[in-house]
Amino acid sequence: MANENVQMWTELNIDLKSHDMLLNALGPIFQEVYLSQKNRPAGMGFYDFVVGDIHGIRVKELREHAKNGGKVVATYCVFVPEELVWAADAIPVGLCAGTQFSIPIAEEVLPRNTCALIKSSFGFKLGRVCPYVQASHLIVGETTCDGKKKMFEMLGQLQPVYVMEVPNKKTERSRELWHGEVLAFKDVIEKLTGNRITAKKLGEAIDLVNGRRLALQRLYNLRKVRPVPISGKDALLATQVSFYDDAKRDTQMLNALCDELDKRVAAGQGVAPKNAPRILISGSPMAIPNWKLHNLIESTGAVVVCEESCTGTRFFSDLVKPTENKLDAQLKAISDRYMNIHCACFTPNDERPDDVVRLAKEYQVDGVIHYNLQFCHTYANEAVKMEKRLEKEGIPLLRIETDYSDEDAGQLRTRIEAFLEMIKH
Ligand code: BJ8
């Protein structure tokens, strides 16, 4: 198997030496952060296996698909409507971009004062260390933030890239623009795959993706219970894997995990004591293997019960509304659904603080930690508004700005401990 993988990575033009270093670094981190947890649900075994073979089986499936004439479409943002990709018999893959490993590679080209997510994704391509990037036929970017926009221009010199224009406002005119972008994306995918997207195929794809969203909703609903039956780290991992695993299998595995958690809840069994401080994290997405903040919080005895982020509620909260099986109506429903993502790239974006207040109550949290990646101006600025709003609601907030390195871990731990101490009283 190992040799098979090496052959596959060679065919994908992976830099094997660098790639070995990446995988060798990941193992011990996963052991320390994940496998050392006690009282984990057995259903997490699947996710441990996925991470243990992170560049193996799934990449092989994508390669098989490509060998049979199928296409692989890579994305970085939850705005890209994956239903259209599935409907054309292509496979969408959410790229990770959560590792410090690829950042020095990216910094050879990109300015250092760029957010870690952008540098990490660009470094993966530049350093040829990610088989998912190498295996994709098209990367779909978006105009959500300036740093990404400019990075996609550079990425486009190395691999085919298509950029969707995400509007900055939520006016009628903006919605029309976005609807036009969804229609244009359909054409791009049809041209890439040579397959026509029919109402039947799109209806099936909508059901497929909605099914996974419902399973994630179920998982998150179980986190509302006290004591919470799954750690924040494990729930985050299950969500992260949903970005690149097969949607049908992923839905099954998520539901199997939830069946097990149902039993835990019925037995009053939790991963932390009933009175453990409950934390909601709000802000920038956390791609694999960015487990830094969850690990810091949970190693202090608190538990993360919800993420208001694109690797959290923004990924699955809304379904594509059911419509008649006609292409126009389906495309409109898709366009409406995606315009309801409350990313900080929008102005104004009052819906996001509203969401955080609602989630804080639903998940009975003791405090909110606002997480933003260093040099991400949209989330950093929105934190000011969030702070005022939560103060008004009497919900304690800690603002954290960080990157993927471990350099500030000690300092962050001290601040988190002080915050937890404060909310206990
Ligand atoms: S919908 S949050 S996934 S854009 S952290 S790269 S914004 S400088 S990630 Fe995002 Fe889509 Fe919005 Fe979600 Fe830029 Fe900020 Fe970096 Fe960011």
CSV table of C-alpha atoms and ligand atoms in Angstrom, one decimal:
chain,number,residue,atom,x,y,z
A,1,MET,CA,0.0,0.0,0.0
A,2,ALA,CA,2.8,2.4,1.0
A,3,ASN,CA,4.5,1.7,-2.4
A,4,GLU,CA,1.3,2.2,-4.2
A,5,ASN,CA,0.9,5.6,-2.6
A,6,VAL,CA,4.4,6.6,-3.5
A,7,GLN,CA,3.7,5.7,-7.1
A,8,MET,CA,0.5,7.7,-7.0
A,9,TRP,CA,2.2,10.7,-5.5
A,10,THR,CA,5.0,10.5,-8.0
A,11,GLU,CA,2.4,10.5,-10.8
A,12,LEU,CA,0.9,13.6,-9.2
A,13,ASN,CA,4.2,15.3,-9.3
A,14,ILE,CA,4.4,15.6,-5.5
A,15,ASP,CA,7.7,16.7,-4.0
A,16,LEU,CA,8.2,13.4,-2.1
A,17,LYS,CA,10.9,14.6,0.3
A,18,SER,CA,8.9,17.6,1.4
A,19,HIS,CA,5.7,15.5,1.5
A,20,ASP,CA,7.4,12.9,3.8
A,21,MET,CA,8.3,15.7,6.2
A,22,LEU,CA,4.7,16.9,6.2
A,23,LEU,CA,3.2,13.5,6.9
A,24,ASN,CA,5.9,12.7,9.5
A,25,ALA,CA,5.0,16.0,11.3
A,26,LEU,CA,1.3,15.3,11.2
A,27,GLY,CA,1.4,11.9,13.0
A,28,PRO,CA,2.8,13.0,16.3
A,29,ILE,CA,0.5,16.1,16.4
A,30,PHE,CA,-2.6,13.9,15.8
A,31,GLN,CA,-1.4,11.5,18.5
A,32,GLU,CA,-1.0,14.3,21.0
A,33,VAL,CA,-4.1,16.3,20.2
A,34,TYR,CA,-6.6,13.5,19.3
A,35,LEU,CA,-5.5,10.0,20.3
A,36,SER,CA,-4.6,11.1,23.8
A,37,GLN,CA,-8.2,12.1,24.5
A,38,LYS,CA,-10.1,9.8,26.9
A,39,ASN,CA,-13.6,8.5,26.6
A,40,ARG,CA,-13.9,9.2,22.8
A,41,PRO,CA,-16.9,7.8,20.9
A,42,ALA,CA,-16.1,4.7,19.0
A,43,GLY,CA,-17.5,6.4,15.8
A,44,MET,CA,-14.4,8.6,15.8
A,45,GLY,CA,-12.4,5.6,14.7
A,46,PHE,CA,-13.5,6.3,11.1
A,47,TYR,CA,-12.1,9.9,11.3
A,48,ASP,CA,-8.9,8.7,12.9
A,49,PHE,CA,-8.5,6.3,10.0
A,50,VAL,CA,-9.1,9.1,7.5
A,51,VAL,CA,-6.4,11.2,9.1
A,52,GLY,CA,-4.1,8.3,9.4
A,53,ASP,CA,-4.3,7.8,5.7
A,54,ILE,CA,-4.9,11.4,4.8
A,55,HIS,CA,-3.2,11.3,1.4
A,56,GLY,CA,-3.9,7.7,0.6
A,57,ILE,CA,-7.3,6.2,0.0
A,58,ARG,CA,-9.3,9.3,-0.8
A,59,VAL,CA,-6.8,10.5,-3.3
A,60,LYS,CA,-6.8,7.1,-4.8
A,61,GLU,CA,-10.6,7.4,-5.2
A,62,LEU,CA,-10.2,10.7,-6.9
A,63,ARG,CA,-7.6,9.3,-9.3
A,64,GLU,CA,-9.9,6.3,-10.1
A,65,HIS,CA,-12.6,8.8,-10.9
A,66,ALA,CA,-10.3,10.8,-13.1
A,67,LYS,CA,-9.1,7.6,-14.9
A,68,ASN,CA,-12.7,6.9,-15.7
A,69,GLY,CA,-13.0,10.3,-17.3
A,70,GLY,CA,-14.4,12.2,-14.3
A,71,LYS,CA,-13.2,15.6,-13.0
A,72,VAL,CA,-12.2,16.8,-9.6
A,73,VAL,CA,-13.0,20.4,-8.6
A,74,ALA,CA,-11.2,21.9,-5.7
A,75,THR,CA,-12.5,24.8,-3.6
A,76,TYR,CA,-11.5,26.9,-0.6
A,77,CYS,CA,-14.7,28.5,0.5
A,78,VAL,CA,-18.2,27.5,1.5
A,79,PHE,CA,-19.6,29.9,-1.1
A,80,VAL,CA,-18.9,27.6,-4.0
A,81,PRO,CA,-22.1,25.6,-4.7
A,82,GLU,CA,-20.9,22.0,-4.6
A,83,GLU,CA,-24.4,20.8,-5.8
A,84,LEU,CA,-23.5,21.9,-9.3
A,85,VAL,CA,-20.2,19.9,-9.2
A,86,TRP,CA,-21.9,16.7,-8.0
A,87,ALA,CA,-24.7,17.1,-10.6
A,88,ALA,CA,-22.2,17.0,-13.4
A,89,ASP,CA,-20.7,13.8,-12.1
A,90,ALA,CA,-17.6,15.6,-10.9
A,91,ILE,CA,-16.2,15.4,-7.3
A,92,PRO,CA,-15.8,18.6,-5.2
A,93,VAL,CA,-13.0,18.7,-2.7
A,94,GLY,CA,-12.6,21.4,0.0
A,95,LEU,CA,-8.9,22.0,0.2
A,96,CYS,CA,-7.3,22.1,3.7
A,97,ALA,CA,-5.0,25.1,4.0
A,98,GLY,CA,-4.6,24.7,7.8
A,99,THR,CA,-1.0,23.8,8.2
A,100,GLN,CA,2.0,25.8,9.2
A,101,PHE,CA,4.2,23.5,7.1
A,102,SER,CA,3.5,25.2,3.8
A,103,ILE,CA,3.7,28.8,5.0
A,104,PRO,CA,7.5,29.3,4.7
A,105,ILE,CA,7.2,28.0,1.1
A,106,ALA,CA,4.4,30.5,0.3
A,107,GLU,CA,6.4,33.4,2.0
A,108,GLU,CA,9.0,33.0,-0.7
A,109,VAL,CA,6.4,34.7,-2.9
A,110,LEU,CA,3.6,36.2,-0.9
A,111,PRO,CA,3.9,39.1,1.6
A,112,ARG,CA,4.5,37.8,5.1
A,113,ASN,CA,1.6,39.9,6.4
A,114,THR,CA,-0.9,37.8,4.6
A,115,CYS,CA,-3.4,35.6,6.5
A,116,ALA,CA,-2.2,32.0,7.3
A,117,LEU,CA,-5.0,30.4,5.4
A,118,ILE,CA,-4.0,32.1,2.2
A,119,LYS,CA,-0.3,31.4,2.6
A,120,SER,CA,-0.9,27.8,3.6
A,121,SER,CA,-3.1,27.1,0.5
A,122,PHE,CA,-0.7,28.8,-1.8
A,123,GLY,CA,2.3,27.1,-0.3
A,124,PHE,CA,0.7,23.7,-0.8
A,125,LYS,CA,0.6,24.3,-4.6
A,126,LEU,CA,4.0,26.0,-4.8
A,127,GLY,CA,5.7,23.3,-2.8
A,128,ARG,CA,3.8,20.4,-4.5
A,129,VAL,CA,3.0,18.8,-1.2
A,130,CYS,CA,-0.8,18.4,-1.4
A,131,PRO,CA,-2.1,15.5,-3.6
A,132,TYR,CA,-5.6,16.9,-3.5
A,133,VAL,CA,-4.4,20.1,-5.2
A,134,GLN,CA,-2.4,18.1,-7.7
A,135,ALA,CA,-5.3,15.7,-8.4
A,136,SER,CA,-7.8,18.5,-9.2
A,137,HIS,CA,-8.7,19.6,-12.7
A,138,LEU,CA,-10.0,23.0,-11.7
A,139,ILE,CA,-9.6,25.1,-8.5
A,140,VAL,CA,-12.5,27.4,-7.9
A,141,GLY,CA,-11.8,30.6,-6.0
A,142,GLU,CA,-14.0,33.5,-4.9
A,143,THR,CA,-13.7,37.2,-4.3
A,144,THR,CA,-14.5,37.0,-0.6
A,145,CYS,CA,-11.4,38.9,0.5
A,146,ASP,CA,-8.6,40.9,-1.2
A,147,GLY,CA,-5.8,38.6,-0.1
A,148,LYS,CA,-7.5,35.6,-1.6
A,149,LYS,CA,-8.4,37.4,-4.8
A,150,LYS,CA,-4.8,38.2,-5.5
A,151,MET,CA,-3.5,34.8,-4.4
A,152,PHE,CA,-5.9,33.2,-6.9
A,153,GLU,CA,-4.3,35.3,-9.7
A,154,MET,CA,-0.9,33.8,-8.8
A,155,LEU,CA,-2.4,30.3,-8.3
A,156,GLY,CA,-3.9,30.6,-11.8
A,157,GLN,CA,-0.3,30.7,-13.3
A,158,LEU,CA,0.3,27.3,-11.8
A,159,GLN,CA,-3.0,25.5,-12.3
A,160,PRO,CA,-6.4,26.2,-13.9
A,161,VAL,CA,-8.4,28.5,-11.6
A,162,TYR,CA,-11.9,29.9,-12.0
A,163,VAL,CA,-13.0,32.7,-9.6
A,164,MET,CA,-16.6,33.3,-8.6
A,165,GLU,CA,-17.6,36.9,-7.8
A,166,VAL,CA,-19.1,37.0,-4.4
A,167,PRO,CA,-20.8,40.3,-3.8
A,168,ASN,CA,-20.0,42.5,-0.8
A,169,LYS,CA,-23.6,43.5,0.0
A,170,LYS,CA,-26.9,41.7,0.3
A,171,THR,CA,-29.1,44.1,-1.7
A,172,GLU,CA,-31.4,42.9,-4.5
A,173,ARG,CA,-28.8,44.0,-7.1
A,174,SER,CA,-26.1,41.9,-5.3
A,175,ARG,CA,-28.4,38.9,-5.2
A,176,GLU,CA,-29.0,39.2,-8.9
A,177,LEU,CA,-25.2,39.4,-9.5
A,178,TRP,CA,-24.7,36.3,-7.4
A,179,HIS,CA,-27.5,34.5,-9.2
A,180,GLY,CA,-25.7,35.3,-12.5
A,181,GLU,CA,-22.5,33.9,-11.0
A,182,VAL,CA,-24.2,30.6,-10.1
A,183,LEU,CA,-25.5,30.3,-13.7
A,184,ALA,CA,-22.1,31.1,-15.1
A,185,PHE,CA,-20.6,28.5,-12.7
A,186,LYS,CA,-23.0,25.9,-14.1
A,187,ASP,CA,-21.7,26.6,-17.6
A,188,VAL,CA,-18.1,26.3,-16.4
A,189,ILE,CA,-18.7,23.0,-14.8
A,190,GLU,CA,-20.6,21.6,-17.8
A,191,LYS,CA,-17.8,22.7,-20.1
A,192,LEU,CA,-15.2,21.1,-17.8
A,193,THR,CA,-16.9,17.8,-17.5
A,194,GLY,CA,-18.7,17.6,-20.9
A,195,ASN,CA,-21.8,16.7,-18.9
A,196,ARG,CA,-25.1,18.6,-19.0
A,197,ILE,CA,-26.6,19.4,-15.6
A,198,THR,CA,-30.2,18.3,-15.8
A,199,ALA,CA,-33.0,19.0,-13.3
A,200,LYS,CA,-33.0,15.3,-12.3
A,201,LYS,CA,-29.2,15.3,-11.6
A,202,LEU,CA,-29.3,18.6,-9.8
A,203,GLY,CA,-32.3,17.4,-7.7
A,204,GLU,CA,-30.3,14.4,-6.6
A,205,ALA,CA,-27.2,16.5,-5.9
A,206,ILE,CA,-29.3,18.9,-3.7
A,207,ASP,CA,-30.6,15.9,-1.8
A,208,LEU,CA,-27.1,14.5,-1.4
A,209,VAL,CA,-25.6,17.7,0.0
A,210,ASN,CA,-28.7,18.5,2.1
A,211,GLY,CA,-28.4,15.0,3.6
A,212,ARG,CA,-24.9,15.7,4.8
A,213,ARG,CA,-26.0,19.1,6.2
A,214,LEU,CA,-28.8,17.4,8.1
A,215,ALA,CA,-26.3,14.9,9.6
A,216,LEU,CA,-24.0,17.8,10.7
A,217,GLN,CA,-27.0,19.6,12.2
A,218,ARG,CA,-27.8,16.4,14.1
A,219,LEU,CA,-24.2,16.3,15.4
A,220,TYR,CA,-24.3,19.9,16.5
A,221,ASN,CA,-27.7,19.5,18.2
A,222,LEU,CA,-26.2,16.7,20.3
A,223,ARG,CA,-23.5,19.2,21.4
A,224,LYS,CA,-26.3,21.3,23.0
A,225,VAL,CA,-26.7,18.7,25.7
A,226,ARG,CA,-25.1,18.9,29.2
A,227,PRO,CA,-22.9,17.0,29.8
A,228,VAL,CA,-21.7,17.2,26.2
A,229,PRO,CA,-21.3,13.7,24.6
A,230,ILE,CA,-18.4,14.6,22.3
A,231,SER,CA,-15.4,16.9,22.6
A,232,GLY,CA,-15.1,20.0,20.5
A,233,LYS,CA,-12.0,18.7,18.9
A,234,ASP,CA,-13.7,15.5,17.7
A,235,ALA,CA,-16.7,17.4,16.4
A,236,LEU,CA,-14.4,19.8,14.6
A,237,LEU,CA,-12.5,16.9,13.0
A,238,ALA,CA,-15.8,15.3,11.8
A,239,THR,CA,-16.8,18.6,10.2
A,240,GLN,CA,-13.3,19.1,8.6
A,241,VAL,CA,-13.4,15.7,7.0
A,242,SER,CA,-16.8,16.5,5.5
A,243,PHE,CA,-15.1,18.9,3.2
A,244,TYR,CA,-13.3,16.3,1.2
A,245,ASP,CA,-14.8,12.9,1.9
A,246,ASP,CA,-17.4,11.3,-0.3
A,247,ALA,CA,-20.7,13.0,0.7
A,248,LYS,CA,-22.8,9.8,0.8
A,249,ARG,CA,-20.3,7.9,2.9
A,250,ASP,CA,-19.7,10.9,5.1
A,251,THR,CA,-23.4,11.3,5.8
A,252,GLN,CA,-23.6,7.6,6.8
A,253,MET,CA,-20.6,7.9,9.1
A,254,LEU,CA,-21.9,11.1,10.7
A,255,ASN,CA,-25.3,9.5,11.4
A,256,ALA,CA,-23.6,6.4,12.8
A,257,LEU,CA,-21.6,8.7,15.1
A,258,CYS,CA,-24.8,10.5,16.1
A,259,ASP,CA,-26.6,7.2,16.9
A,260,GLU,CA,-23.8,6.4,19.3
A,261,LEU,CA,-24.0,9.9,20.8
A,262,ASP,CA,-27.8,9.5,21.3
A,263,LYS,CA,-27.0,6.5,23.5
A,264,ARG,CA,-24.5,8.5,25.4
A,265,VAL,CA,-27.0,11.3,26.0
A,266,ALA,CA,-29.6,8.8,27.1
A,267,ALA,CA,-27.1,7.4,29.6
A,268,GLY,CA,-26.1,10.8,30.8
A,269,GLN,CA,-22.5,10.1,29.6
A,270,GLY,CA,-20.4,13.1,28.7
A,271,VAL,CA,-16.7,13.8,27.8
A,272,ALA,CA,-16.5,16.5,30.4
A,273,PRO,CA,-18.2,17.1,33.8
A,274,LYS,CA,-21.6,18.8,33.7
A,275,ASN,CA,-20.2,22.0,35.1
A,276,ALA,CA,-17.2,22.2,32.7
A,277,PRO,CA,-17.2,25.7,31.1
A,278,ARG,CA,-18.9,25.6,27.7
A,279,ILE,CA,-17.3,27.7,25.0
A,280,LEU,CA,-18.5,28.9,21.6
A,281,ILE,CA,-15.8,29.8,19.0
A,282,SER,CA,-16.8,32.4,16.4
A,283,GLY,CA,-14.7,33.6,13.5
A,284,SER,CA,-12.4,32.4,10.8
A,285,PRO,CA,-12.5,28.8,9.5
A,286,MET,CA,-10.2,26.1,10.9
A,287,ALA,CA,-9.0,23.8,8.1
A,288,ILE,CA,-7.2,20.5,8.9
A,289,PRO,CA,-4.8,20.3,10.8
A,290,ASN,CA,-5.6,23.6,12.5
A,291,TRP,CA,-6.7,22.2,15.9
A,292,LYS,CA,-4.7,24.7,17.9
A,293,LEU,CA,-7.4,26.7,19.6
A,294,HIS,CA,-9.7,23.8,20.4
A,295,ASN,CA,-6.7,21.9,21.9
A,296,LEU,CA,-5.7,24.9,24.1
A,297,ILE,CA,-9.2,25.4,25.4
A,298,GLU,CA,-10.0,21.8,26.0
A,299,SER,CA,-6.7,21.1,27.7
A,300,THR,CA,-7.7,23.6,30.4
A,301,GLY,CA,-10.8,21.6,31.3
A,302,ALA,CA,-13.4,23.6,29.3
A,303,VAL,CA,-15.2,22.2,26.3
A,304,VAL,CA,-16.0,23.7,22.9
A,305,VAL,CA,-19.6,23.1,22.2
A,306,CYS,CA,-20.1,25.1,19.0
A,307,GLU,CA,-18.2,26.8,16.2
A,308,GLU,CA,-19.9,29.8,14.4
A,309,SER,CA,-17.5,29.5,11.4
A,310,CYS,CA,-17.2,28.1,8.0
A,311,THR,CA,-15.9,24.9,9.6
A,312,GLY,CA,-18.9,25.0,11.8
A,313,THR,CA,-22.5,26.3,11.6
A,314,ARG,CA,-22.0,28.4,8.4
A,315,PHE,CA,-21.2,25.2,6.5
A,316,PHE,CA,-24.5,23.4,7.1
A,317,SER,CA,-27.1,25.6,8.9
A,318,ASP,CA,-29.2,26.3,5.8
A,319,LEU,CA,-30.5,23.7,3.4
A,320,VAL,CA,-31.2,24.4,-0.2
A,321,LYS,CA,-35.0,24.8,-0.1
A,322,PRO,CA,-37.0,22.1,-1.9
A,323,THR,CA,-38.4,23.3,-5.2
A,324,GLU,CA,-40.2,21.8,-8.2
A,325,ASN,CA,-37.9,19.7,-10.3
A,326,LYS,CA,-37.1,22.5,-12.8
A,327,LEU,CA,-33.6,23.8,-13.4
A,328,ASP,CA,-34.5,27.5,-13.1
A,329,ALA,CA,-36.2,27.0,-9.7
A,330,GLN,CA,-33.4,24.8,-8.4
A,331,LEU,CA,-30.7,27.3,-9.5
A,332,LYS,CA,-32.6,30.1,-7.8
A,333,ALA,CA,-32.9,28.0,-4.6
A,334,ILE,CA,-29.2,27.3,-4.6
A,335,SER,CA,-28.3,30.9,-5.2
A,336,ASP,CA,-30.6,32.0,-2.3
A,337,ARG,CA,-29.2,29.5,0.0
A,338,TYR,CA,-25.6,30.5,-0.5
A,339,MET,CA,-26.3,34.2,-0.2
A,340,ASN,CA,-27.4,33.5,3.3
A,341,ILE,CA,-23.9,32.7,4.5
A,342,HIS,CA,-23.0,35.4,7.0
A,343,CYS,CA,-19.3,35.8,6.2
A,344,ALA,CA,-17.5,38.9,7.4
A,345,CYS,CA,-16.8,39.8,3.8
A,346,PHE,CA,-20.3,41.4,3.7
A,347,THR,CA,-21.2,44.9,4.6
A,348,PRO,CA,-23.2,45.4,6.7
A,349,ASN,CA,-23.2,42.0,8.3
A,350,ASP,CA,-25.5,42.4,11.3
A,351,GLU,CA,-26.7,38.8,10.9
A,352,ARG,CA,-23.5,37.3,12.2
A,353,PRO,CA,-23.6,38.9,15.7
A,354,ASP,CA,-27.3,37.9,15.7
A,355,ASP,CA,-26.3,34.3,15.0
A,356,VAL,CA,-23.7,34.3,17.7
A,357,VAL,CA,-26.2,35.6,20.3
A,358,ARG,CA,-28.7,33.0,19.3
A,359,LEU,CA,-26.2,30.1,19.3
A,360,ALA,CA,-24.8,31.2,22.6
A,361,LYS,CA,-28.2,30.7,24.1
A,362,GLU,CA,-29.1,27.5,22.2
A,363,TYR,CA,-25.8,25.9,23.3
A,364,GLN,CA,-25.9,27.2,26.8
A,365,VAL,CA,-22.4,28.6,26.6
A,366,ASP,CA,-20.6,30.3,29.4
A,367,GLY,CA,-18.4,32.4,27.0
A,368,VAL,CA,-17.5,33.1,23.4
A,369,ILE,CA,-14.0,33.2,22.0
A,370,HIS,CA,-13.7,35.3,18.9
A,371,TYR,CA,-11.0,33.7,16.7
A,372,ASN,CA,-9.4,35.6,13.9
A,373,LEU,CA,-6.4,34.8,11.8
A,374,GLN,CA,-3.7,37.4,12.0
A,375,PHE,CA,-3.9,39.9,9.0
A,376,CYS,CA,-7.6,39.0,8.3
A,377,HIS,CA,-9.1,42.5,8.4
A,378,THR,CA,-12.7,41.6,7.9
A,379,TYR,CA,-13.0,39.4,10.9
A,380,ALA,CA,-10.7,41.6,13.0
A,381,ASN,CA,-12.9,44.6,12.4
A,382,GLU,CA,-16.1,42.7,12.9
A,383,ALA,CA,-14.8,41.6,16.3
A,384,VAL,CA,-15.2,45.2,17.5
A,385,LYS,CA,-18.9,45.1,16.7
A,386,MET,CA,-19.3,41.6,18.1
A,387,GLU,CA,-17.7,42.7,21.4
A,388,LYS,CA,-20.2,45.5,21.8
A,389,ARG,CA,-23.1,43.3,20.9
A,390,LEU,CA,-22.2,40.5,23.3
A,391,GLU,CA,-21.5,43.0,26.1
A,392,LYS,CA,-25.0,44.3,25.7
A,393,GLU,CA,-26.3,40.7,25.9
A,394,GLY,CA,-24.2,40.0,29.0
A,395,ILE,CA,-22.2,37.2,27.2
A,396,PRO,CA,-18.4,37.2,28.1
A,397,LEU,CA,-16.1,37.4,25.0
A,398,LEU,CA,-12.4,36.9,24.6
A,399,ARG,CA,-10.8,38.1,21.4
A,400,ILE,CA,-7.9,36.0,20.0
A,401,GLU,CA,-5.8,36.8,17.0
A,402,THR,CA,-3.3,34.2,16.0
A,403,ASP,CA,-1.8,32.2,13.2
A,404,TYR,CA,-0.9,28.5,12.7
A,405,SER,CA,2.5,28.6,14.5
A,406,ASP,CA,2.9,27.4,18.1
A,407,GLU,CA,4.9,30.4,19.1
A,408,ASP,CA,2.1,32.1,21.0
A,409,ALA,CA,0.7,28.9,22.5
A,410,GLY,CA,1.9,29.7,26.1
A,411,GLN,CA,0.6,33.3,26.0
A,412,LEU,CA,-2.8,32.1,24.6
A,413,ARG,CA,-3.1,29.5,27.2
A,414,THR,CA,-2.6,32.1,30.0
A,415,ARG,CA,-5.2,34.4,28.4
A,416,ILE,CA,-7.7,31.5,28.0
A,417,GLU,CA,-7.2,30.3,31.6
A,418,ALA,CA,-7.8,33.9,32.9
A,419,PHE,CA,-10.9,34.1,30.8
A,420,LEU,CA,-12.2,30.8,32.1
A,421,GLU,CA,-11.5,31.9,35.6
A,422,MET,CA,-13.4,35.1,35.1
A,423,ILE,CA,-16.5,33.4,33.6
A,424,LYS,CA,-16.6,30.9,36.5
A,425,HIS,CA,-17.5,33.7,38.9
B,1,BJ8,S1,-17.4,32.3,3.6
B,1,BJ8,S2,-15.0,33.0,6.2
B,1,BJ8,S3,-14.6,30.3,3.9
B,1,BJ8,S4,-14.2,33.7,2.8
B,1,BJ8,S5,-9.3,34.3,7.1
B,1,BJ8,S6,-8.8,34.0,3.6
B,1,BJ8,S7,-11.5,36.1,4.9
B,1,BJ8,S8,-8.0,37.1,5.2
B,1,BJ8,S9,-11.6,32.3,5.0
B,1,BJ8,FE1,-13.7,32.3,4.5
B,1,BJ8,FE2,-15.5,31.8,2.6
B,1,BJ8,FE3,-15.9,33.8,4.3
B,1,BJ8,FE4,-16.1,31.3,5.1
B,1,BJ8,FE5,-9.5,36.1,3.8
B,1,BJ8,FE6,-9.8,36.4,6.4
B,1,BJ8,FE7,-7.9,34.8,5.5
B,1,BJ8,FE8,-10.4,34.1,5.2
